[in-house]
Short mmCIF file of C-alpha atoms in Angstrom, two decimals:
data_model
loop_
_atom_site.label_atom_id
_atom_site.label_comp_id
_atom_site.label_asym_id
_atom_site.label_seq_id
_atom_site.Cartn_x
_atom_site.Cartn_y
_atom_site.Cartn_z
CA SER K 1 -0.44 0.09 0.13
CA SER K 2 1.32 3.40 -0.80
CA PHE K 3 0.71 7.11 0.51
CA PHE K 4 -1.23 8.19 -2.48
CA GLN K 5 -4.28 7.07 -3.33
CA PRO K 6 -5.19 7.49 -7.03
CA PRO K 7 -8.89 9.39 -7.65
CA ALA K 8 -11.99 7.60 -8.14
CA PRO K 9 -12.63 6.35 -11.49
CA ALA K 10 -14.98 8.48 -13.68
CA ALA K 11 -17.53 5.49 -13.11
CA ALA K 12 -17.95 5.97 -9.44
CA SER K 13 -20.94 7.23 -8.12
CA SER K 14 -21.01 11.28 -8.07
CA ALA K 15 -21.35 11.17 -4.52
CA SER K 16 -18.51 9.14 -4.13
CA ALA K 17 -16.46 11.22 -6.37
CA ALA K 18 -17.85 14.45 -5.20
CA GLY K 19 -15.09 16.74 -3.28
CA PRO K 20 -16.17 19.11 -0.69
CA TRP K 21 -15.66 22.07 -2.89
CA GLN K 22 -18.87 20.40 -5.11
CA THR K 23 -21.23 19.65 -2.49
CA PRO K 24 -24.00 22.50 -2.15
CA PRO K 25 -23.30 24.82 0.57
CA SER K 26 -25.74 25.62 3.50
CA GLN K 27 -27.88 28.58 3.50
CA THR K 28 -25.65 29.82 6.72
CA GLU K 29 -22.50 29.00 4.69
CA ALA K 30 -23.70 31.01 1.35
CA ASN K 31 -25.01 34.04 3.26
CA LEU K 32 -21.50 33.95 5.25
CA ILE K 33 -20.16 33.61 1.95
CA ALA K 34 -22.34 36.45 0.63
CA LYS K 35 -21.75 38.92 3.46
CA SER K 36 -17.48 38.16 2.96
CA VAL K 37 -18.19 39.41 -0.86
CA ARG K 38 -20.20 42.73 0.33
CA LEU K 39 -17.17 43.38 2.64
CA LYS K 40 -14.85 43.20 -0.12
CA GLY K 41 -16.48 45.80 -1.72
CA GLU K 42 -16.95 48.17 1.19
CA LYS K 43 -12.96 47.65 2.14
CA LYS K 44 -12.45 48.55 -1.39
CA LEU K 45 -14.58 51.62 -1.31
CA LYS K 46 -13.12 52.56 2.00
CA GLN K 47 -9.53 52.31 0.66
CA ALA K 48 -10.15 54.54 -2.31
CA TRP K 49 -11.65 57.04 0.32
CA ASP K 50 -8.31 57.03 2.10
CA LEU K 51 -6.28 57.32 -0.88
CA LEU K 52 -8.30 60.66 -1.81
CA ARG K 53 -7.83 61.88 1.67
CA SER K 54 -3.98 61.35 1.64
CA GLU K 55 -3.74 62.98 -1.73
CA PHE K 56 -6.06 65.54 -0.74
CA GLU K 57 -3.75 66.20 2.41
CA VAL K 58 -0.46 66.75 0.10
CA GLN K 59 -2.75 68.91 -2.22
CA ASN K 60 -3.16 70.97 0.75
CA ARG K 61 0.41 71.42 1.86
CA ILE K 62 0.87 72.50 -1.91
CA TRP K 63 -1.43 75.14 -1.36
CA ASP K 64 -0.46 76.17 1.84
CA SER K 65 3.32 76.45 0.51
CA VAL K 66 1.91 78.70 -2.66
CA SER K 67 -0.29 80.79 0.04
CA THR K 68 2.86 81.35 2.29
CA ALA K 69 4.95 82.47 -0.69
CA VAL K 70 2.10 84.75 -1.88
CA ALA K 71 1.99 86.03 1.57
CA GLY K 72 5.81 86.94 1.65
CA GLY K 73 5.86 88.32 -1.60
CA MET K 74 7.43 85.57 -3.20
CA ALA K 75 4.77 84.81 -6.14
CA LYS K 76 1.82 86.12 -6.99
CA THR K 77 -1.76 84.60 -7.24
CA PRO K 78 -4.63 86.45 -8.42
CA ALA K 79 -7.13 87.07 -5.44
CA PRO K 80 -10.09 85.19 -7.00
CA ALA K 81 -7.99 82.05 -7.64
CA GLU K 82 -7.17 82.08 -3.70
CA VAL K 83 -10.92 82.27 -2.90
CA LYS K 84 -11.80 79.53 -5.32
CA ARG K 85 -9.26 77.18 -3.59
CA GLU K 86 -10.43 77.94 -0.20
CA SER K 87 -13.98 77.82 -0.82
CA LEU K 88 -12.76 73.91 -2.53
CA LYS K 89 -10.92 73.32 0.26
CA VAL K 90 -14.02 73.74 2.57
CA GLU K 91 -16.52 71.84 0.43
CA LEU K 92 -13.79 68.81 -0.23
CA ASN K 93 -13.18 68.29 3.45
CA LYS K 94 -17.06 68.33 3.80
CA CYS K 95 -17.03 65.48 1.31
CA LEU K 96 -14.52 63.69 3.11
CA GLU K 97 -16.06 63.93 6.64
CA SER K 98 -19.33 62.73 5.36
CA ALA K 99 -17.42 59.58 3.92
CA LYS K 100 -16.38 58.63 7.13
CA GLN K 101 -20.35 58.51 7.99
CA ASP K 102 -21.64 57.18 4.51
CA PRO K 103 -18.86 56.18 2.28
CA LYS K 104 -21.47 55.61 -0.84
CA ALA K 105 -23.70 58.53 -0.14
CA ALA K 106 -20.63 60.85 -0.07
CA VAL K 107 -19.71 60.31 -3.71
CA ARG K 108 -22.67 62.52 -4.80
CA GLN K 109 -20.91 65.52 -2.98
CA LEU K 110 -17.61 64.18 -4.59
CA LYS K 111 -19.13 64.20 -8.14
CA PRO K 112 -18.62 68.23 -8.92
CA PHE K 113 -15.08 67.97 -7.92
CA ILE K 114 -14.31 65.46 -11.19
CA VAL K 115 -16.73 66.80 -13.68
CA SER K 116 -14.48 66.88 -16.77
CA THR K 117 -14.89 70.67 -18.27
CA PRO K 118 -13.20 72.53 -20.50
CA ASP K 119 -13.36 75.75 -17.65
CA LYS K 120 -9.89 76.27 -16.20
CA GLU K 121 -11.43 76.97 -12.93
CA ALA K 122 -13.41 74.11 -12.72
CA PRO K 123 -12.99 72.21 -9.58
CA ALA K 124 -11.14 69.08 -11.29
CA LYS K 125 -8.61 71.67 -13.05
CA ILE K 126 -7.61 73.31 -9.33
CA LEU K 127 -7.16 69.89 -8.12
CA ASN K 128 -3.57 68.25 -8.64
CA HIS K 129 -3.42 65.13 -11.25
CA ALA K 130 -3.04 62.89 -8.51
CA THR K 131 -6.10 63.94 -6.19
CA GLU K 132 -8.12 64.31 -9.22
CA LYS K 133 -7.19 60.56 -9.90
CA ALA K 134 -7.83 59.31 -6.79
CA ALA K 135 -11.30 60.96 -6.69
CA HIS K 136 -12.13 59.12 -9.90
CA GLY K 137 -10.91 56.22 -7.77
CA VAL K 138 -13.48 56.30 -5.64
CA VAL K 139 -16.13 56.59 -7.93
CA LYS K 140 -15.12 53.32 -9.99
CA ALA K 141 -14.77 51.60 -6.03
CA LEU K 142 -18.27 52.51 -5.42
CA ARG K 143 -19.58 50.85 -8.76
CA LEU K 144 -17.17 47.94 -7.68
CA SER K 145 -19.19 48.03 -4.31
CA GLU K 146 -22.43 48.14 -5.77
CA LEU K 147 -21.51 44.92 -7.83
CA CYS K 148 -20.11 43.24 -4.84
CA ASP K 149 -23.62 44.15 -3.20
CA ARG K 150 -25.55 42.71 -6.65
CA LEU K 151 -23.03 39.45 -6.25
CA ALA K 152 -24.28 39.02 -2.62
CA GLN K 153 -27.73 39.22 -3.27
CA SER K 154 -27.25 36.64 -5.76
CA LEU K 155 -25.66 34.23 -3.68
CA GLU K 156 -28.13 34.62 -1.15
CA ALA K 157 -30.97 34.08 -3.78
CA MET K 158 -29.31 30.99 -4.98
CA ALA K 159 -28.61 29.73 -1.25
CA ALA K 160 -33.14 30.55 -0.83
CA GLY K 161 -33.23 28.45 -3.94
CA SER K 162 -33.40 31.28 -6.82
CA GLU K 163 -31.87 31.07 -10.02
CA PRO K 164 -30.43 34.70 -11.14
CA SER K 165 -28.97 35.29 -14.13
CA ASP K 166 -25.63 36.62 -15.18
CA LEU K 167 -24.04 35.25 -12.68
CA GLU K 168 -20.51 34.80 -14.25
CA ASP K 169 -20.23 38.08 -15.79
CA LEU K 170 -20.93 39.72 -12.11
CA LEU K 171 -18.77 37.78 -10.28
CA ALA K 172 -15.60 38.67 -13.04
CA ALA K 173 -17.17 42.43 -12.53
CA CYS K 174 -16.26 42.31 -9.08
CA GLN K 175 -12.92 41.77 -9.40
CA ILE K 176 -12.75 39.80 -5.81
CA GLN K 177 -9.21 38.70 -6.43
CA GLU K 178 -9.16 36.23 -3.85
CA GLY K 179 -9.16 33.03 -4.83
CA ALA K 180 -10.47 31.17 -1.57
CA LEU K 181 -13.35 33.77 -1.28
CA GLU K 182 -14.19 33.30 -5.49
CA THR K 183 -14.25 29.60 -5.16
CA LYS K 184 -16.57 29.67 -2.64
CA ALA K 185 -18.75 31.84 -4.46
CA ARG K 186 -18.30 30.38 -7.47
CA ARG K 187 -19.69 27.12 -5.51
CA VAL K 188 -22.51 28.65 -4.15
CA LEU K 189 -23.70 30.13 -8.08
CA GLY K 190 -23.12 26.83 -9.17
CA LEU K 191 -20.47 27.62 -11.41
CA GLY K 192 -18.19 24.83 -10.51
#
């Protein structure tokens, strides 16, 4: 006898050949997997807000340096530009504070800062590239979080006996990027 046992032949009964990854999960297990998927989306949204917060802190330091240089007579900035920057600071700081309480709802407050417009004085044109890119990242993370919510709802529905559609596309769109969680989600969804 050897330590290695070859797999059961294909003709064996499906019950004996089925591995634990092929057995349908319990409703409790499916709900836990759904919760993990939902949390994954929420975590990515929080990380995107944290990055924006960090980039905006750098942006503020740059603006403070410019203000100090202007006050010291080393640089000139038109007064209207300074007023617009200060107004933008106040509004974006309010948005960042709102995101701490409700990251999804705060995205609505963020959108005016990233709307593309040819106007040089538009908020998106006043922010540095890294801050603007981080703001776009928040919007993308919100979309991803919403997709993860939909996938979690599908997982819960499958556990309850429903058959949602477009599961493969939805799973791919969620970008779970965590092998074990994706495998478990596939098992609940019956995607193999």
